[in-house]
Amino acid sequence: MEDIMDALRKIQSELNEQKITIKESGEKVTAAVTQNINGILDEKFKILDEKYENLKEKLENQEKRIYYLEKQARKNNIVIFGLEETETSYETLENIIINFVREYFSLELDHRDIQEIKRIGNKGERYRPIIATFTTLGTKIKIFKQRKEALKDTTYYITEDYPKQILEKRKELQEQAKLEREKGNIVKIKYDKLVVQVKNKTTSNNKIQLTLSPEIPIHDGTKVQANKKNKHHTSIKRTSSLTEGIVKPSMLNFLVNKNQNNMPSSQQNTNDNL
């Protein structure tokens, strides 16, 4: 009987050892399989990340090209506000612009000088603005340079034909410009940049500090520019310009500027100086 009990104990001990061995083997197999799967997944994720980065780079390059093409397409354009809608055809609208330029800018234009003219926005109580595209950049520059003086005492005003994203940026800059003016600084908005001349009352020497205005969150995530120095008593702050982003033609020009139609002429000219 004692021999039988010893044999049973021995068998039980062997079974326990086998269980432990099987368990350890199972854990090793599980760890190996898990490591193998993780390795495969890491490799696949690495490939996907590379593809994503390549697509992202291609998209950014395409956005830059689109932005450049959009900017080039609008470079000969001006937007004219305040002209009455008396035209009955495209030809009469061209004549209105030709007569307008002759009267206020003393420039003799021909129909060949105009590539395209169109009203933008929905017809309503206010006169819709006109986008005029000239065949040469020189004609646009001549008109644009004289606009402040030529239209000083009128209800008309002229702006650039900005792309949608530039209009949105300028709208953001208007808020920042208001804050800077409240501080007593001289502020101008040039295209998509805010130029601030800071009055430095504590200047102990004749150095000018070129610093950047607070960064504004925009689509392309532009960075600040390096500080520069010159000899003056005032500091100039500039925001970085927008150089990329998907841009496409829209009527946002009218939507952003339509509230200016009812402004006094002095107020309109002030805004136009920006």
Short mmCIF file of C-alpha atoms in Angstrom, two decimals:
data_model
loop_
_atom_site.label_atom_id
_atom_site.label_comp_id
_atom_site.label_asym_id
_atom_site.label_seq_id
_atom_site.Cartn_x
_atom_site.Cartn_y
_atom_site.Cartn_z
CA MET A 1 0.00 0.00 0.00
CA GLU A 2 2.84 2.34 0.83
CA ASP A 3 4.42 1.62 -2.55
CA ILE A 4 1.22 2.57 -4.30
CA MET A 5 1.01 5.89 -2.41
CA ASP A 6 4.63 6.70 -3.30
CA ALA A 7 3.92 5.97 -6.94
CA LEU A 8 0.86 8.21 -6.90
CA ARG A 9 2.83 11.03 -5.28
CA LYS A 10 5.53 10.67 -7.89
CA ILE A 11 2.97 10.76 -10.68
CA GLN A 12 1.34 13.85 -9.12
CA SER A 13 4.72 15.57 -8.87
CA GLU A 14 5.49 14.84 -12.52
CA LEU A 15 2.09 16.16 -13.56
CA ASN A 16 2.71 19.39 -11.63
CA GLU A 17 6.09 19.80 -13.31
CA GLN A 18 4.53 19.18 -16.71
CA LYS A 19 1.84 21.79 -15.97
CA ILE A 20 4.49 24.34 -15.04
CA THR A 21 6.50 23.51 -18.17
CA ILE A 22 3.42 23.78 -20.38
CA LYS A 23 2.46 27.08 -18.76
CA GLU A 24 5.95 28.52 -19.26
CA SER A 25 6.00 27.30 -22.86
CA GLY A 26 2.59 28.89 -23.45
CA GLU A 27 3.77 32.20 -22.02
CA LYS A 28 6.87 32.12 -24.22
CA VAL A 29 4.79 31.36 -27.31
CA THR A 30 2.31 34.13 -26.42
CA ALA A 31 5.14 36.63 -25.91
CA ALA A 32 6.76 35.63 -29.19
CA VAL A 33 3.48 35.86 -31.11
CA THR A 34 2.67 39.22 -29.49
CA GLN A 35 6.12 40.57 -30.30
CA ASN A 36 5.80 39.32 -33.85
CA ILE A 37 2.39 40.95 -34.29
CA ASN A 38 3.62 44.22 -32.76
CA GLY A 39 6.57 44.20 -35.11
CA ILE A 40 4.31 43.70 -38.12
CA LEU A 41 1.93 46.45 -36.93
CA ASP A 42 4.82 48.85 -36.26
CA GLU A 43 6.13 48.26 -39.76
CA LYS A 44 2.72 48.88 -41.30
CA PHE A 45 2.20 52.04 -39.22
CA LYS A 46 5.65 53.25 -40.27
CA ILE A 47 4.71 52.78 -43.93
CA LEU A 48 1.39 54.59 -43.37
CA ASP A 49 3.17 57.46 -41.61
CA GLU A 50 5.57 57.83 -44.53
CA LYS A 51 2.68 57.86 -46.99
CA TYR A 52 0.85 60.43 -44.86
CA GLU A 53 3.89 62.71 -44.72
CA ASN A 54 4.36 62.41 -48.49
CA LEU A 55 0.69 63.25 -49.13
CA LYS A 56 0.87 66.13 -46.66
CA GLU A 57 3.92 67.55 -48.42
CA LYS A 58 2.24 67.21 -51.83
CA LEU A 59 -0.91 68.92 -50.52
CA GLU A 60 1.09 71.80 -49.06
CA ASN A 61 2.94 72.24 -52.37
CA GLN A 62 -0.35 72.22 -54.27
CA GLU A 63 -1.82 74.79 -51.89
CA LYS A 64 1.19 77.02 -52.47
CA ARG A 65 0.80 76.70 -56.23
CA ILE A 66 -2.93 77.43 -56.04
CA TYR A 67 -2.30 80.45 -53.82
CA TYR A 68 0.34 81.78 -56.22
CA LEU A 69 -1.91 81.25 -59.26
CA GLU A 70 -4.84 82.91 -57.47
CA LYS A 71 -2.70 85.88 -56.53
CA GLN A 72 -1.38 86.17 -60.09
CA ALA A 73 -4.91 85.96 -61.52
CA ARG A 74 -6.04 88.88 -59.34
CA LYS A 75 -2.99 91.14 -59.71
CA ASN A 76 -4.59 93.25 -62.49
CA ASN A 77 -7.89 93.62 -60.60
CA ILE A 78 -9.41 96.45 -58.60
CA VAL A 79 -12.71 96.50 -56.71
CA ILE A 80 -14.77 99.67 -57.09
CA PHE A 81 -17.46 100.51 -54.52
CA GLY A 82 -20.29 103.04 -54.77
CA LEU A 83 -21.04 103.13 -58.50
CA GLU A 84 -24.76 103.18 -59.26
CA GLU A 85 -26.25 100.18 -61.04
CA THR A 86 -27.55 101.93 -64.13
CA GLU A 87 -26.07 99.57 -66.70
CA THR A 88 -28.34 97.56 -68.96
CA SER A 89 -25.66 95.44 -70.61
CA TYR A 90 -22.03 94.46 -70.33
CA GLU A 91 -21.05 97.14 -72.85
CA THR A 92 -22.74 99.90 -70.86
CA LEU A 93 -20.98 98.68 -67.70
CA GLU A 94 -17.66 98.99 -69.51
CA ASN A 95 -18.61 102.51 -70.56
CA ILE A 96 -19.44 103.38 -66.95
CA ILE A 97 -15.96 102.31 -65.86
CA ILE A 98 -14.25 104.11 -68.75
CA ASN A 99 -16.11 107.33 -67.95
CA PHE A 100 -15.45 106.93 -64.23
CA VAL A 101 -11.71 106.55 -64.78
CA ARG A 102 -11.65 109.48 -67.23
CA GLU A 103 -13.50 111.78 -64.83
CA TYR A 104 -11.67 111.03 -61.58
CA PHE A 105 -8.26 109.79 -62.73
CA SER A 106 -7.79 111.73 -66.00
CA LEU A 107 -6.90 108.51 -67.81
CA GLU A 108 -8.19 107.78 -71.28
CA LEU A 109 -9.10 104.10 -71.41
CA ASP A 110 -10.32 102.08 -74.35
CA HIS A 111 -12.44 98.92 -74.31
CA ARG A 112 -9.25 97.05 -75.19
CA ASP A 113 -7.75 98.17 -71.86
CA ILE A 114 -10.41 96.22 -69.99
CA GLN A 115 -10.21 92.45 -69.88
CA GLU A 116 -13.33 91.83 -67.77
CA ILE A 117 -15.82 93.69 -65.60
CA LYS A 118 -18.45 92.19 -63.32
CA ARG A 119 -20.65 93.02 -60.35
CA ILE A 120 -20.31 90.74 -57.33
CA GLY A 121 -22.87 89.87 -54.68
CA ASN A 122 -26.65 89.72 -54.72
CA LYS A 123 -28.62 92.67 -55.99
CA GLY A 124 -30.28 94.59 -53.16
CA GLU A 125 -30.53 98.02 -51.58
CA ARG A 126 -26.80 98.73 -51.78
CA TYR A 127 -24.93 99.15 -55.02
CA ARG A 128 -22.93 96.03 -55.69
CA PRO A 129 -19.17 96.48 -56.04
CA ILE A 130 -17.49 96.03 -59.40
CA ILE A 131 -14.40 93.95 -60.06
CA ALA A 132 -12.49 95.41 -63.00
CA THR A 133 -9.69 93.41 -64.62
CA PHE A 134 -7.33 95.42 -66.82
CA THR A 135 -5.25 94.01 -69.65
CA THR A 136 -2.05 95.47 -68.22
CA LEU A 137 -0.74 95.78 -64.68
CA GLY A 138 0.40 99.32 -65.46
CA THR A 139 -3.17 100.55 -65.88
CA LYS A 140 -4.17 99.05 -62.53
CA ILE A 141 -1.14 100.65 -60.81
CA LYS A 142 -1.88 104.12 -62.25
CA ILE A 143 -5.44 104.02 -60.94
CA PHE A 144 -4.53 102.50 -57.60
CA LYS A 145 -1.81 105.04 -56.84
CA GLN A 146 -4.21 107.97 -57.40
CA ARG A 147 -7.24 106.52 -55.63
CA LYS A 148 -6.86 108.33 -52.29
CA GLU A 149 -6.47 111.79 -53.74
CA ALA A 150 -8.82 111.30 -56.71
CA LEU A 151 -11.72 109.95 -54.62
CA LYS A 152 -11.06 112.01 -51.49
CA ASP A 153 -14.33 113.94 -51.45
CA THR A 154 -16.55 111.31 -53.05
CA THR A 155 -18.60 108.35 -51.87
CA TYR A 156 -16.56 106.04 -54.09
CA TYR A 157 -13.57 104.02 -53.01
CA ILE A 158 -11.28 101.39 -54.49
CA THR A 159 -9.56 98.37 -52.94
CA GLU A 160 -7.41 95.48 -54.06
CA ASP A 161 -9.12 92.29 -55.15
CA TYR A 162 -7.92 90.15 -52.26
CA PRO A 163 -8.21 86.34 -52.20
CA LYS A 164 -10.58 84.88 -49.64
CA GLN A 165 -7.88 83.87 -47.19
CA ILE A 166 -6.23 87.30 -47.31
CA LEU A 167 -9.60 88.93 -46.56
CA GLU A 168 -10.00 86.68 -43.51
CA LYS A 169 -6.48 87.53 -42.35
CA ARG A 170 -7.05 91.27 -42.81
CA LYS A 171 -10.27 91.02 -40.83
CA GLU A 172 -8.31 89.48 -37.95
CA LEU A 173 -5.65 92.17 -38.28
CA GLN A 174 -8.32 94.91 -37.99
CA GLU A 175 -9.01 93.81 -34.41
CA GLN A 176 -5.32 93.82 -33.56
CA ALA A 177 -4.87 97.19 -35.27
CA LYS A 178 -7.63 98.66 -33.10
CA LEU A 179 -5.84 97.52 -29.94
CA GLU A 180 -2.53 98.97 -31.14
CA ARG A 181 -4.14 102.34 -31.94
CA GLU A 182 -5.61 102.44 -28.44
CA LYS A 183 -2.02 102.20 -27.17
CA GLY A 184 -1.13 105.29 -29.22
CA ASN A 185 0.83 103.40 -31.88
CA ILE A 186 0.76 104.15 -35.60
CA VAL A 187 -0.73 101.19 -37.45
CA LYS A 188 -1.03 100.21 -41.12
CA ILE A 189 -2.26 97.02 -42.74
CA LYS A 190 -0.29 96.18 -45.87
CA TYR A 191 -1.78 93.25 -47.77
CA ASP A 192 -1.73 90.55 -45.06
CA LYS A 193 0.76 92.19 -42.68
CA LEU A 194 0.24 94.51 -39.73
CA VAL A 195 2.89 97.22 -39.52
CA VAL A 196 3.05 98.91 -36.11
CA GLN A 197 5.24 101.89 -35.28
CA VAL A 198 5.61 101.83 -31.51
CA LYS A 199 6.24 105.05 -29.63
CA ASN A 200 9.09 104.28 -27.25
CA LYS A 201 9.10 106.87 -24.45
CA THR A 202 11.93 105.25 -22.45
CA THR A 203 14.48 105.03 -25.25
CA SER A 204 17.91 105.89 -23.90
CA ASN A 205 19.69 105.81 -27.27
CA ASN A 206 18.93 106.24 -30.96
CA LYS A 207 18.24 102.60 -31.80
CA ILE A 208 15.15 101.27 -33.50
CA GLN A 209 13.81 97.91 -32.43
CA LEU A 210 12.10 95.81 -35.09
CA THR A 211 9.84 93.43 -33.23
CA LEU A 212 6.90 91.31 -34.21
CA SER A 213 3.31 91.82 -33.24
CA PRO A 214 1.59 88.92 -31.42
CA GLU A 215 1.21 85.96 -33.71
CA ILE A 216 -2.27 85.54 -35.16
CA PRO A 217 -3.52 81.97 -35.66
CA ILE A 218 -3.90 81.46 -39.39
CA HIS A 219 -4.22 78.48 -41.66
CA ASP A 220 -0.58 78.15 -42.70
CA GLY A 221 0.92 78.57 -39.21
CA THR A 222 3.42 81.26 -40.23
CA LYS A 223 6.35 81.99 -37.92
CA VAL A 224 7.65 85.25 -36.54
CA GLN A 225 10.46 87.16 -38.23
CA ALA A 226 13.85 87.98 -36.75
CA ASN A 227 14.36 91.28 -34.92
CA LYS A 228 16.24 94.05 -36.73
CA LYS A 229 17.73 97.30 -35.53
CA ASN A 230 18.13 100.75 -37.06
CA LYS A 231 18.56 104.33 -35.86
CA HIS A 232 15.21 105.91 -34.89
CA HIS A 233 13.10 106.62 -31.84
CA THR A 234 10.19 104.42 -32.86
CA SER A 235 9.80 100.68 -33.06
CA ILE A 236 8.14 98.89 -35.94
CA LYS A 237 6.29 95.63 -35.51
CA ARG A 238 5.24 93.46 -38.41
CA THR A 239 3.23 90.33 -38.66
CA SER A 240 4.45 87.61 -40.97
CA SER A 241 2.81 87.35 -44.36
CA LEU A 242 0.61 84.56 -45.59
CA THR A 243 2.35 82.48 -48.25
CA GLU A 244 0.16 79.47 -48.69
CA GLY A 245 -3.34 78.04 -48.33
CA ILE A 246 -6.12 76.95 -50.59
CA VAL A 247 -7.65 80.00 -52.19
CA LYS A 248 -10.50 80.17 -54.64
CA PRO A 249 -12.65 82.99 -56.07
CA SER A 250 -15.56 84.03 -53.92
CA MET A 251 -17.82 86.93 -53.05
CA LEU A 252 -16.22 87.38 -49.64
CA ASN A 253 -14.75 90.66 -50.94
CA PHE A 254 -18.24 92.09 -50.99
CA LEU A 255 -19.31 90.48 -47.73
CA VAL A 256 -16.31 91.84 -45.85
CA ASN A 257 -16.49 95.32 -47.32
CA LYS A 258 -20.26 95.83 -47.71
CA ASN A 259 -20.61 97.54 -44.33
CA GLN A 260 -18.27 100.24 -45.56
CA ASN A 261 -20.81 101.43 -48.15
CA ASN A 262 -22.74 103.42 -45.58
CA MET A 263 -19.69 104.92 -43.91
CA PRO A 264 -18.88 108.64 -44.22
CA SER A 265 -16.31 109.28 -46.88
CA SER A 266 -13.64 110.21 -44.33
CA GLN A 267 -14.15 106.92 -42.57
CA GLN A 268 -14.00 105.04 -45.85
CA ASN A 269 -10.76 106.74 -46.81
CA THR A 270 -9.28 105.89 -43.43
CA ASN A 271 -10.14 102.23 -43.91
CA ASP A 272 -8.78 102.30 -47.42
CA ASN A 273 -5.47 103.65 -46.13
CA LEU A 274 -5.11 100.44 -44.24
#
